[in-house]
XYZ file of C-alpha atoms in Angstrom:
726
model
C -3.564 -6.305 -16.121
C -2.968 -4.874 -19.756
C -0.172 -1.611 -19.281
C -1.671 1.604 -21.722
C 1.182 3.844 -22.268
C 0.498 8.288 -21.423
C 2.352 11.560 -21.644
C 2.709 13.469 -18.102
C 2.400 17.220 -19.325
C 2.838 20.308 -16.819
C 3.437 24.022 -18.002
C 5.600 23.381 -21.493
C 7.264 20.171 -20.174
C 6.056 16.609 -21.713
C 6.948 13.685 -19.851
C 6.142 9.911 -20.523
C 4.034 7.579 -18.633
C 3.987 3.425 -18.872
C 1.208 2.966 -16.231
C -0.251 -0.356 -14.749
C -3.833 1.004 -16.476
C -4.994 1.782 -12.837
C -7.939 4.513 -12.716
C -5.802 8.155 -11.029
C -5.397 8.698 -7.166
C -5.144 10.934 -5.792
C -1.311 11.412 -5.607
C -2.066 12.532 -9.707
C -3.273 15.315 -9.303
C -1.971 18.048 -11.328
C -1.170 15.786 -13.701
C -3.046 15.639 -17.439
C -2.902 12.385 -19.174
C -2.881 12.644 -22.823
C -2.257 10.161 -25.279
C 1.546 8.690 -27.199
C 3.747 6.476 -27.846
C 6.567 6.726 -25.672
C 7.193 4.630 -22.661
C 9.198 5.734 -20.190
C 9.032 4.339 -16.864
C 7.455 0.333 -15.473
C 4.495 0.126 -12.871
C 7.034 -0.808 -10.501
C 9.005 2.598 -10.985
C 5.353 4.436 -10.075
C 4.237 2.722 -7.021
C 8.465 4.263 -6.080
C 8.113 7.455 -7.344
C 4.675 7.617 -5.490
C 6.273 7.046 -1.871
C 8.603 9.513 -2.614
C 5.338 12.299 -3.083
C 4.770 11.148 0.177
C 7.955 10.931 1.989
C 8.971 14.253 1.093
C 6.114 15.860 1.229
C 5.830 17.320 -2.387
C 3.394 16.457 -6.034
C 3.453 13.192 -7.557
C 5.115 15.310 -11.110
C 8.048 16.743 -9.702
C 9.342 13.077 -8.475
C 8.692 12.389 -12.359
C 10.182 15.586 -13.513
C 13.045 14.759 -11.659
C 12.914 10.970 -12.348
C 12.530 10.735 -15.778
C 14.833 11.708 -18.849
C 12.305 13.955 -20.759
C 11.138 13.175 -23.995
C 11.360 16.316 -25.708
C 15.390 16.129 -24.751
C 14.730 12.963 -27.751
C 13.298 14.338 -30.492
C 15.486 13.358 -33.371
C 14.792 9.933 -32.589
C 11.030 11.549 -33.507
C 9.772 9.466 -36.476
C 6.818 10.651 -38.049
C 4.537 8.489 -41.020
C 2.445 9.174 -43.186
C -1.255 7.630 -42.358
C -3.801 6.430 -44.980
C -5.526 9.436 -43.861
C -2.493 11.839 -45.280
C -2.174 10.041 -48.458
C -5.671 10.293 -48.644
C -5.521 13.959 -48.366
C -2.498 14.545 -50.791
C -4.059 12.813 -53.073
C -7.703 15.092 -53.569
C -5.993 18.626 -54.451
C -9.160 20.155 -53.421
C -8.658 19.221 -49.736
C -4.296 20.041 -50.504
C -5.184 23.673 -51.293
C -7.711 23.760 -48.451
C -5.153 22.967 -46.436
C -1.985 24.865 -48.026
C -4.198 28.103 -47.687
C -4.979 26.935 -43.915
C -1.704 26.140 -42.985
C 0.659 25.915 -45.989
C 3.812 24.311 -43.801
C 1.402 21.312 -43.182
C 1.301 20.915 -46.260
C 4.980 21.205 -46.824
C 5.505 18.597 -44.377
C 3.020 16.407 -46.058
C 5.041 16.618 -48.887
C 7.685 15.931 -48.360
C 6.862 13.087 -46.422
C 5.858 11.788 -49.202
C 9.127 12.515 -51.569
C 10.783 10.622 -48.915
C 8.110 7.223 -49.645
C 6.305 7.692 -46.959
C 8.707 8.112 -42.998
C 11.181 10.878 -42.027
C 12.763 11.428 -39.352
C 11.189 15.012 -38.009
C 13.959 16.693 -36.930
C 15.201 16.348 -41.141
C 12.056 17.857 -41.996
C 11.758 21.345 -41.613
C 13.251 24.048 -38.270
C 9.352 24.076 -36.673
C 9.137 20.301 -37.966
C 8.618 19.188 -34.114
C 5.258 21.596 -34.126
C 3.779 20.265 -36.822
C 4.194 17.405 -36.759
C 2.375 17.315 -33.440
C -0.584 19.188 -35.109
C -0.512 16.504 -37.583
C -0.967 13.651 -35.641
C -4.249 15.232 -34.245
C -5.839 15.814 -37.011
C -5.320 11.921 -37.657
C -2.898 12.668 -41.047
C 0.186 11.405 -39.551
C 1.617 8.883 -36.766
C 4.742 9.849 -34.514
C 6.892 6.776 -33.065
C 10.247 7.340 -31.304
C 12.407 5.625 -33.569
C 15.237 3.240 -31.310
C 18.454 4.496 -32.518
C 21.138 2.409 -31.349
C 23.175 2.884 -28.049
C 26.223 2.998 -27.635
C 26.114 0.432 -24.101
C 29.482 -0.983 -22.806
C 30.328 -4.744 -23.040
C 33.439 -6.774 -22.414
C 35.717 -9.164 -24.889
C 35.168 -12.293 -23.968
C 38.473 -13.481 -24.805
C 40.273 -10.489 -22.917
C 38.434 -11.558 -19.848
C 40.375 -11.262 -16.041
C 39.627 -14.176 -14.284
C 38.644 -13.468 -10.958
C 41.087 -13.538 -7.640
C 40.439 -15.708 -4.918
C 38.688 -14.556 -2.447
C 39.387 -14.026 1.479
C 37.919 -16.032 4.242
C 35.426 -12.505 4.990
C 35.260 -12.088 1.300
C 34.314 -15.754 0.689
C 31.394 -15.532 4.116
C 29.851 -12.199 2.154
C 30.018 -13.374 -1.068
C 27.868 -16.518 0.107
C 25.502 -14.346 2.120
C 24.846 -12.936 -1.530
C 24.227 -15.293 -2.913
C 21.722 -17.282 -0.744
C 19.847 -13.563 -1.097
C 19.667 -13.509 -4.735
C 18.841 -17.711 -4.498
C 16.003 -17.324 -1.738
C 14.926 -13.680 -3.640
C 12.832 -10.819 -1.166
C 13.857 -7.528 0.336
C 16.923 -8.301 2.282
C 19.504 -5.320 2.930
C 23.071 -6.383 3.712
C 25.400 -3.859 5.112
C 29.183 -4.540 4.177
C 30.983 -2.833 6.643
C 35.260 -3.534 4.885
C 38.077 -1.511 5.575
C 39.423 0.045 2.954
C 41.442 -2.233 0.411
C 39.500 -4.891 1.399
C 37.668 -6.231 -1.325
C 33.983 -4.764 -1.384
C 34.393 -4.463 -5.261
C 34.849 -8.225 -6.375
C 31.464 -8.688 -3.930
C 29.927 -6.827 -5.861
C 31.007 -8.137 -8.693
C 30.505 -12.111 -7.676
C 27.196 -11.338 -6.425
C 26.210 -9.742 -10.156
C 27.883 -12.459 -11.878
C 24.847 -14.707 -9.859
C 22.287 -12.334 -10.853
C 22.539 -12.348 -14.638
C 23.366 -16.538 -14.087
C 20.026 -16.239 -13.078
C 18.555 -14.033 -15.591
C 18.219 -11.318 -13.470
C 19.582 -7.565 -13.492
C 21.484 -5.995 -11.214
C 21.672 -1.547 -9.969
C 25.256 -0.354 -9.452
C 24.700 2.874 -7.192
C 28.246 5.359 -6.536
C 28.182 8.996 -4.856
C 30.705 10.854 -7.395
C 31.350 10.898 -11.305
C 34.732 9.831 -10.269
C 34.139 7.011 -9.185
C 31.770 5.921 -12.662
C 35.055 5.799 -15.528
C 36.519 3.044 -13.279
C 33.880 0.755 -11.545
C 32.924 0.447 -15.366
C 36.351 -0.113 -16.501
C 36.377 -3.362 -13.469
C 33.189 -4.234 -14.335
C 33.198 -4.744 -18.041
C 37.024 -6.321 -17.392
C 34.753 -9.167 -15.931
C 31.367 -8.538 -17.507
C 30.021 -10.068 -20.264
C 26.650 -8.540 -20.136
C 26.530 -4.305 -22.046
C 26.576 -1.837 -19.202
C 24.967 1.655 -19.456
C 25.909 4.229 -17.250
C 23.805 6.938 -15.884
C 25.377 10.175 -14.798
C 25.382 13.647 -15.004
C 27.939 14.014 -17.554
C 25.400 12.162 -19.627
C 24.466 14.015 -23.004
C 21.315 14.406 -22.542
C 20.451 12.470 -26.329
C 22.724 9.452 -24.744
C 21.389 9.492 -21.689
C 17.655 9.166 -23.271
C 19.092 6.804 -25.939
C 20.511 4.599 -22.610
C 17.293 4.794 -20.388
C 15.147 3.350 -23.884
C 17.016 0.387 -23.652
C 17.683 -0.261 -20.482
C 13.667 -0.074 -20.565
C 13.535 -2.810 -24.104
C 15.687 -5.096 -21.940
C 18.525 -4.849 -23.764
C 21.177 -4.033 -20.639
C 20.405 -5.727 -17.171
C 23.480 -3.486 -15.234
C 23.569 0.127 -14.987
C 25.828 1.854 -13.123
C 25.676 5.294 -12.223
C 25.849 7.694 -9.784
C 22.668 9.336 -7.542
C 19.416 9.492 -10.563
C 20.814 6.223 -12.014
C 18.717 4.825 -8.999
C 16.063 5.519 -11.307
C 16.744 3.427 -13.716
C 13.407 1.502 -15.481
C 15.169 -2.430 -15.146
C 12.857 -4.612 -15.425
C 13.802 -8.453 -13.829
C 15.662 -6.330 -10.783
C 17.309 -8.862 -8.409
C 20.491 -6.545 -6.752
C 20.807 -3.167 -5.881
C 23.683 -1.902 -4.686
C 25.210 1.514 -3.440
C 28.913 1.698 -3.418
C 30.562 4.355 -0.720
C 26.568 4.737 1.863
C 28.031 7.054 3.372
C 28.797 10.002 1.376
C 26.476 12.935 1.617
C 26.606 13.994 -2.405
C 23.364 11.040 -2.101
C 21.709 13.586 -0.998
C 19.704 16.702 -3.583
C 20.591 19.496 -2.468
C 18.225 21.332 -4.927
C 15.212 21.259 -6.269
C 13.839 17.811 -5.103
C 15.834 17.070 -1.490
C 15.665 13.135 -1.874
C 18.658 10.563 -0.751
C 19.202 8.124 -3.043
C 20.974 5.494 -0.555
C 16.772 6.351 1.329
C 15.532 5.931 -2.654
C 17.140 2.332 -2.882
C 16.525 1.136 -0.017
C 12.398 1.699 -0.859
C 13.140 0.476 -4.589
C 14.803 -3.057 -3.558
C 11.654 -3.208 -0.967
C 8.818 -2.937 -4.517
C 11.347 -4.821 -6.110
C 11.014 -7.504 -3.583
C 15.028 -7.966 -4.325
C 18.318 -7.773 -1.456
C 20.126 -4.496 -1.045
C 23.815 -3.966 -0.400
C 25.426 -0.511 1.270
C 29.118 -0.605 1.296
C 31.346 1.084 3.333
C 34.494 1.472 5.159
C 32.797 4.922 7.606
C 29.203 3.620 7.254
C 26.396 6.231 7.940
C 25.366 5.914 11.690
C 21.861 5.978 10.160
C 22.909 2.113 8.628
C 24.913 1.124 11.542
C 21.447 1.617 13.770
C 19.386 0.103 11.525
C 21.924 -3.119 12.152
C 21.564 -2.771 15.847
C 17.812 -2.793 15.624
C 18.451 -6.116 13.703
C 16.651 -4.426 9.962
C 19.926 -4.866 8.041
C 22.339 -7.967 8.328
C 25.809 -6.614 9.165
C 28.652 -7.926 6.412
C 32.319 -7.344 7.704
C 35.300 -7.550 5.648
C 37.975 -6.239 9.363
C 41.510 -6.827 6.578
C 42.564 -5.491 3.380
C 43.076 -8.625 0.979
C 46.163 -9.936 0.407
C 47.284 -9.970 3.876
C 47.671 -5.504 3.530
C 48.724 -3.927 5.934
C 46.896 -0.999 6.799
C 48.549 2.455 6.187
C 50.612 3.494 9.156
C 48.953 6.858 10.921
C 50.998 10.033 11.756
C 49.602 13.201 13.705
C 51.899 16.896 12.989
C 50.565 19.076 15.111
C 50.587 22.068 13.647
C 50.204 25.015 16.963
C 54.149 23.157 17.972
C 56.128 25.150 14.626
C 57.293 27.974 13.612
C 56.401 30.064 10.898
C 60.219 30.384 9.961
C 60.259 25.951 10.473
C 57.705 25.321 7.608
C 59.595 24.518 4.271
C 56.068 26.567 2.891
C 53.092 27.532 4.389
C 51.127 24.626 4.083
C 54.045 22.084 3.775
C 55.114 20.804 7.094
C 58.807 19.120 7.326
C 57.206 15.732 8.067
C 55.231 15.943 5.333
C 58.193 17.742 2.881
C 60.229 14.606 4.391
C 57.570 12.311 2.981
C 56.781 13.261 0.335
C 60.451 13.335 -1.215
C 61.756 9.903 0.535
C 58.325 8.251 -2.098
C 59.832 10.389 -4.636
C 63.493 9.155 -4.003
C 61.228 5.243 -4.507
C 60.014 6.871 -7.271
C 56.596 6.862 -5.668
C 53.437 8.430 -5.893
C 51.390 10.235 -3.171
C 48.519 11.893 -3.103
C 47.710 15.598 -0.814
C 44.575 16.308 0.303
C 43.442 20.533 0.700
C 39.224 20.540 1.089
C 39.577 23.848 0.289
C 39.637 25.076 -3.556
C 41.571 28.305 -4.788
C 45.114 29.907 -4.294
C 44.164 31.528 -1.211
C 40.944 31.225 0.884
C 40.658 35.143 1.301
C 42.068 38.492 0.777
C 42.342 40.526 4.234
C 42.947 43.924 4.269
C 46.072 44.719 7.126
C 44.855 47.351 8.791
C 40.875 46.793 9.006
C 41.174 43.697 8.917
C 37.878 43.793 6.858
C 37.362 40.463 3.612
C 37.096 40.636 0.198
C 33.178 39.317 0.730
C 30.686 37.819 -1.938
C 28.204 40.773 -2.533
C 25.280 38.287 -2.901
C 26.248 36.344 -0.368
C 27.797 36.435 3.680
C 30.855 34.876 2.314
C 34.320 35.790 1.851
C 34.980 35.596 -2.341
C 38.336 32.757 -2.779
C 40.956 34.013 -4.963
C 42.139 31.759 -8.307
C 45.708 32.314 -9.225
C 45.287 30.664 -12.329
C 41.797 32.307 -13.920
C 43.444 35.934 -11.474
C 40.021 36.146 -10.203
C 37.875 36.544 -6.828
C 35.600 33.832 -6.767
C 32.235 32.609 -4.820
C 32.074 28.839 -4.321
C 28.347 29.206 -3.961
C 27.112 31.983 -6.763
C 30.191 31.854 -8.959
C 30.046 35.176 -9.176
C 33.402 36.273 -10.182
C 35.402 39.332 -9.532
C 38.689 41.292 -10.937
C 41.057 40.958 -7.347
C 41.479 44.639 -5.533
C 44.582 45.225 -3.919
C 43.477 47.863 -1.736
C 40.705 48.279 1.050
C 37.550 49.357 -0.228
C 36.429 50.554 3.226
C 39.506 51.973 4.269
C 40.868 53.756 0.979
C 38.823 56.093 0.353
C 41.285 57.936 -2.298
C 41.608 55.395 -4.209
C 42.442 57.553 -7.163
C 45.598 59.086 -5.403
C 48.612 57.090 -7.452
C 50.196 55.089 -4.175
C 53.652 56.555 -5.398
C 52.233 60.570 -4.599
C 51.353 59.751 -1.196
C 53.187 59.844 2.330
C 55.362 56.648 3.007
C 53.521 55.875 5.693
C 50.944 55.434 4.116
C 51.847 53.950 1.326
C 50.378 49.830 3.408
C 47.251 51.577 4.414
C 44.333 49.272 3.189
C 46.699 46.650 1.545
C 44.949 43.781 1.139
C 47.094 40.328 1.596
C 46.492 36.606 1.170
C 45.363 34.646 3.949
C 44.614 31.039 4.604
C 45.397 29.316 1.624
C 43.604 25.959 -1.457
C 44.466 23.946 -3.850
C 46.308 25.599 -6.474
C 48.432 27.518 -3.532
C 49.847 23.731 -1.948
C 50.545 22.705 -5.582
C 52.411 25.995 -6.920
C 54.040 25.876 -3.460
C 54.902 21.520 -3.419
C 56.338 22.807 -7.657
C 59.063 24.974 -6.096
C 59.591 22.403 -3.369
C 59.608 19.213 -5.469
C 60.854 20.300 -9.256
C 61.664 17.958 -11.027
C 58.422 16.369 -9.643
C 55.480 16.016 -11.790
C 51.940 17.371 -10.414
C 48.660 17.338 -11.483
C 45.922 18.873 -9.384
C 42.110 17.488 -8.728
C 39.174 19.620 -8.260
C 35.574 21.088 -9.378
C 38.291 23.438 -11.405
C 40.069 21.242 -13.051
C 37.327 18.330 -14.052
C 35.170 20.416 -16.104
C 35.655 19.142 -19.233
C 34.179 15.970 -19.849
C 36.192 12.951 -19.386
C 38.609 15.350 -16.923
C 38.281 12.569 -13.929
C 38.960 9.968 -16.255
C 42.724 11.397 -17.463
C 43.610 12.708 -14.057
C 43.063 9.665 -13.326
C 44.839 7.433 -15.167
C 48.209 9.593 -15.686
C 48.218 8.084 -11.708
C 48.094 4.864 -13.141
C 50.621 4.883 -16.346
C 52.659 6.684 -13.464
C 53.192 9.943 -15.534
C 52.186 11.659 -12.685
C 53.602 11.394 -9.130
C 52.177 13.271 -6.605
C 48.232 14.221 -7.135
C 46.901 17.378 -5.392
C 43.225 17.869 -5.200
C 39.975 18.273 -2.915
C 37.240 15.448 -1.192
C 36.617 14.299 -4.032
C 40.422 12.446 -4.475
C 38.653 10.537 -1.347
C 36.238 8.831 -3.386
C 37.110 4.927 -3.378
C 40.246 5.263 -5.809
C 42.580 2.069 -6.500
C 45.922 4.173 -7.674
C 48.275 1.063 -6.631
C 51.304 3.499 -6.825
C 50.131 5.823 -4.357
C 51.809 4.898 -0.878
C 51.991 7.957 0.713
C 48.647 10.634 1.700
C 48.889 13.471 3.097
C 46.772 16.086 4.330
C 47.073 19.515 5.225
C 45.096 20.854 7.377
C 42.601 17.823 9.283
C 40.721 20.322 10.806
C 38.801 22.088 7.432
C 35.177 21.810 7.889
C 34.846 20.127 12.261
C 33.782 23.223 13.912
C 30.866 23.465 10.959
C 27.720 24.677 12.803
C 26.388 20.945 11.643
C 25.963 17.725 14.393
C 27.278 15.862 11.345
C 30.579 18.040 11.365
C 32.564 14.945 12.876
C 30.870 12.060 11.117
C 31.673 14.129 8.264
C 35.758 14.593 8.861
C 35.962 11.354 10.710
C 34.437 9.947 7.423
C 37.128 11.876 5.094
C 40.421 11.115 6.676
C 39.064 7.555 7.252
C 38.405 7.067 3.335
C 41.430 9.460 2.248
C 44.299 7.638 4.089
C 42.272 4.199 2.011
C 44.503 5.246 -0.480
C 47.621 4.487 0.441
C 49.724 2.139 0.337
C 46.377 -0.307 -1.595
C 49.604 -2.277 -4.184
C 53.400 -4.094 -2.822
C 54.411 -1.157 -0.955
C 52.602 -0.299 2.262
C 51.527 3.160 2.829
C 51.609 6.290 4.954
C 49.602 8.628 6.353
C 50.428 12.124 7.253
C 48.053 14.428 9.568
C 48.073 18.034 9.824
C 46.336 19.309 12.127
C 46.157 22.218 16.027
C 43.681 20.143 17.319
C 45.497 17.040 17.896
C 43.444 16.001 20.537
C 40.110 16.870 19.364
C 38.440 13.141 19.321
C 37.639 12.975 15.960
C 41.138 12.844 14.854
C 42.052 10.689 18.028
C 39.460 8.026 16.569
C 40.658 7.980 12.655
C 44.097 7.828 13.621
C 43.849 5.267 15.747
C 41.212 4.180 13.459
C 38.520 2.733 15.985
C 34.938 3.678 14.123
C 32.924 2.125 15.709
C 34.105 3.650 19.549
C 33.829 6.848 17.541
C 30.697 5.778 16.603
C 29.219 5.232 19.783
C 30.634 8.122 21.060
C 28.795 10.396 18.708
C 25.980 8.081 18.917
C 25.542 9.074 22.754
C 26.267 12.670 22.090
C 22.524 12.998 19.529
C 20.783 10.432 21.501
C 19.997 13.278 24.201
C 19.258 16.271 21.312
C 17.034 13.555 19.547
C 19.082 14.190 16.286
C 19.189 11.020 13.858
C 19.580 8.796 13.401
C 17.355 8.536 17.354
C 14.975 11.452 15.312
C 13.929 12.670 12.044
C 14.412 16.301 10.882
C 12.520 18.536 9.016
C 14.881 21.785 7.536
C 12.430 24.616 6.164
C 14.490 27.623 4.663
C 12.979 30.710 3.866
C 14.353 33.295 1.080
C 13.963 36.533 0.332
C 15.781 39.956 -2.216
C 14.336 41.783 1.213
C 15.246 40.858 4.833
C 12.154 42.017 6.964
C 10.047 40.288 3.728
C 12.272 36.733 4.458
C 11.990 36.876 8.758
C 8.438 37.486 8.174
C 7.663 35.182 6.079
C 9.596 32.379 8.222
C 7.214 33.470 11.168
C 4.229 32.363 9.352
C 5.530 29.418 8.747
C 6.183 28.312 11.961
C 2.726 29.085 12.706
C 1.086 27.688 9.803
C 2.536 25.118 11.673
C 1.975 25.278 14.942
C -1.661 25.517 14.074
C -1.529 22.372 11.752
C -0.122 20.319 14.781
C -2.573 21.679 16.892
C -4.772 20.478 14.596
C -4.047 17.441 14.216
C -3.178 16.722 17.817
C 0.380 16.148 16.793
C 1.459 17.663 19.702
C 2.494 14.950 21.873
C 5.441 14.112 18.393
C 6.890 16.663 17.845
C 10.949 17.496 19.830
C 10.227 20.817 18.926
C 10.203 23.435 16.286
C 13.674 25.578 16.283
C 14.051 28.679 14.829
C 13.240 31.609 12.387
C 17.483 32.359 12.575
C 19.139 32.672 10.264
C 20.823 30.645 8.654
C 24.490 29.832 8.683
C 25.033 31.255 5.039
C 22.711 34.040 5.820
C 22.649 35.371 2.205
C 22.680 34.096 -0.325
C 22.723 34.504 -4.494
C 21.066 37.377 -3.303
C 18.608 36.265 -1.107
C 18.262 36.615 2.651
C 17.831 33.040 4.585
C 15.400 32.427 7.733
C 15.433 28.982 8.722
C 13.252 26.160 11.322
C 14.412 23.027 12.185
C 11.594 20.066 13.405
C 12.110 17.878 15.630
C 9.906 14.278 15.987
C 11.676 10.390 16.267
C 8.261 9.729 13.529
C 8.416 9.847 9.846
C 4.803 10.171 9.426
C 4.306 13.296 10.898
C 7.608 14.594 9.141
C 6.287 13.390 5.822
C 2.681 15.384 6.690
C 4.232 18.247 7.742
C 6.380 19.015 5.196
C 3.290 17.875 2.804
C 1.585 21.304 4.519
C 4.430 23.542 3.643
C 4.351 22.399 0.004
C 1.024 23.265 -0.045
C 1.170 26.313 1.338
C 4.121 27.423 -0.522
C 2.519 26.832 -3.172
C -0.482 29.570 -2.607
C 2.767 32.303 -2.221
C 1.599 35.086 -4.559
C 5.144 36.922 -4.343
C 7.770 35.596 -7.067
C 10.674 37.079 -5.042
C 9.616 34.472 -2.304
C 11.067 30.868 -2.006
C 10.701 28.132 0.325
C 12.687 24.810 0.646
C 11.428 21.690 2.198
C 14.119 19.389 3.482
C 13.341 16.239 4.818
C 15.575 14.380 6.527
C 18.824 16.972 5.966
C 22.199 16.362 5.857
C 23.972 20.203 7.056
C 22.244 23.269 8.073
C 24.033 25.846 6.389
């Protein structure tokens, strides 16, 4: 059917819509369509958005606001054109005088257009030009259109194009399977299970080349912005088609322009992070989700969608193959293979017959403090670092904690300096000399004395009794990436050391600069958090050291062991990807923990079987579905009271619709593990069910209840398929 264009408004925001011209359905309630000329997405995408609204139990407009760049972010591209009615008004002195008296700015606007030859970008006319332009359009005196500004798409150089490397036997089989699926078409999901360094990216490239040869388009989604520059570089070297890049560090205007270029068909390959899954590609023939196990695919605020799951549904609506790639697949994907829903493609060996790295465990519980070269570096890791530097090779040191010290603690009473708005300890950051909350970003000056047992803080220390001087003294406990960098600088003063964590990658392009310095051998040791384990290919790195493999292992989260196994395996996979073999040193106080043992022995399948058996009896995913509801309020009693109300409305809904036999139980309300966050007390409930439909129904019901709340300070977060319980 003929497509019509319209814009959607909600409050003061405006979104554009390219719809199929079909009558509005009930799922689109709350949307007001008005005439416009700004297409934003395809009718195939609209089906996806409607599925998301149904599955996550929210309003369609909420999905669109998350998925589509807003039109008003591209205002500088708006072109005003004087039409026949406007020209006639300017030529009629009486009409022009009447407009001058009624709305002088509108008259000035029309004159500027006339002087410019009848057309001008709205942003160049006046400070209030956009509201004036909208009013003149409503009066029928001008027309507005979105000018397609030149878009900086990335494309390869034909002369500099690199030759494709020879494939391993396992790569060849994977490429052939995908080529057949692309040729036949239709929804076909694949799990590409390949060890680190097995060449999954090369398989992606070969598959995309087949798609482009056939005239189709391809979408590549990556878990972190850190991956995008590397993937773009690799794709640019091989593909002779423009690439569009969509991720959070792309500016608002750039994002809208790239979106428009994709919609117009100027670009047939899109690479980006989580939100790139919504790119308006036409003739979509292949979707690739790299590192599909990554938790960053799940949005943690607002509409809590999972990009991997949305990608699977988008492939189904587009009727095309989808590839989920990982060295440590999610248990959900493994279960889909077991149930014959996904086709498994395995690549169990590294390319060029390179060996997997040698894994070494260091039991920190057996090392005395005085034997440690520094607070966080064991003798074994110190020795391995020295040997690596002597060979002019590079090392990565992983510590999944930012800052200099994890917390400040009073030696006298044991009190820890905590965030006044959150029930967590403040972390000390030495370079900025601040205490920082990693949950609400609150900062404060680091105190010297304990506020609880040092009441007389106005008395100078030198005036006190010598025995009292140490009372209430605060000391640094734990560590972080900043402290490890300092220790390494003292142990290896000639080494060039860089840090990669959230504190150092805030500026645009910081990821690329840090990684490029490693690739060009301007960095000897790279210290960082889990973002170091995100699929980087750094051929000069032969050593990976993990400072504390136990971090996160005992969080109140049924996925804790799975996440730690993935982190250790992915981080270890950065070693030995070049011509030299790799070594991994894992420091732990629990060397016999099943997760640590399995990761050291690279026994993923055995670990997965063990974990799946543990979850089955508890009906945790992938055996069942979960709905987590978090109620928060500045008042503790108010939060608890509302949480009880939520449980009551859930129980009434279940009873009214006869869903009791499809429910695995409702747990809570109970205090959330982080009981207070950003000044709000938090209570949560957990609903279990084997049925996706039931979970979606309950989510929709809670969303509806939330919209009836009149208290502005009270909030309810609804999370379908939660990935953590904090």
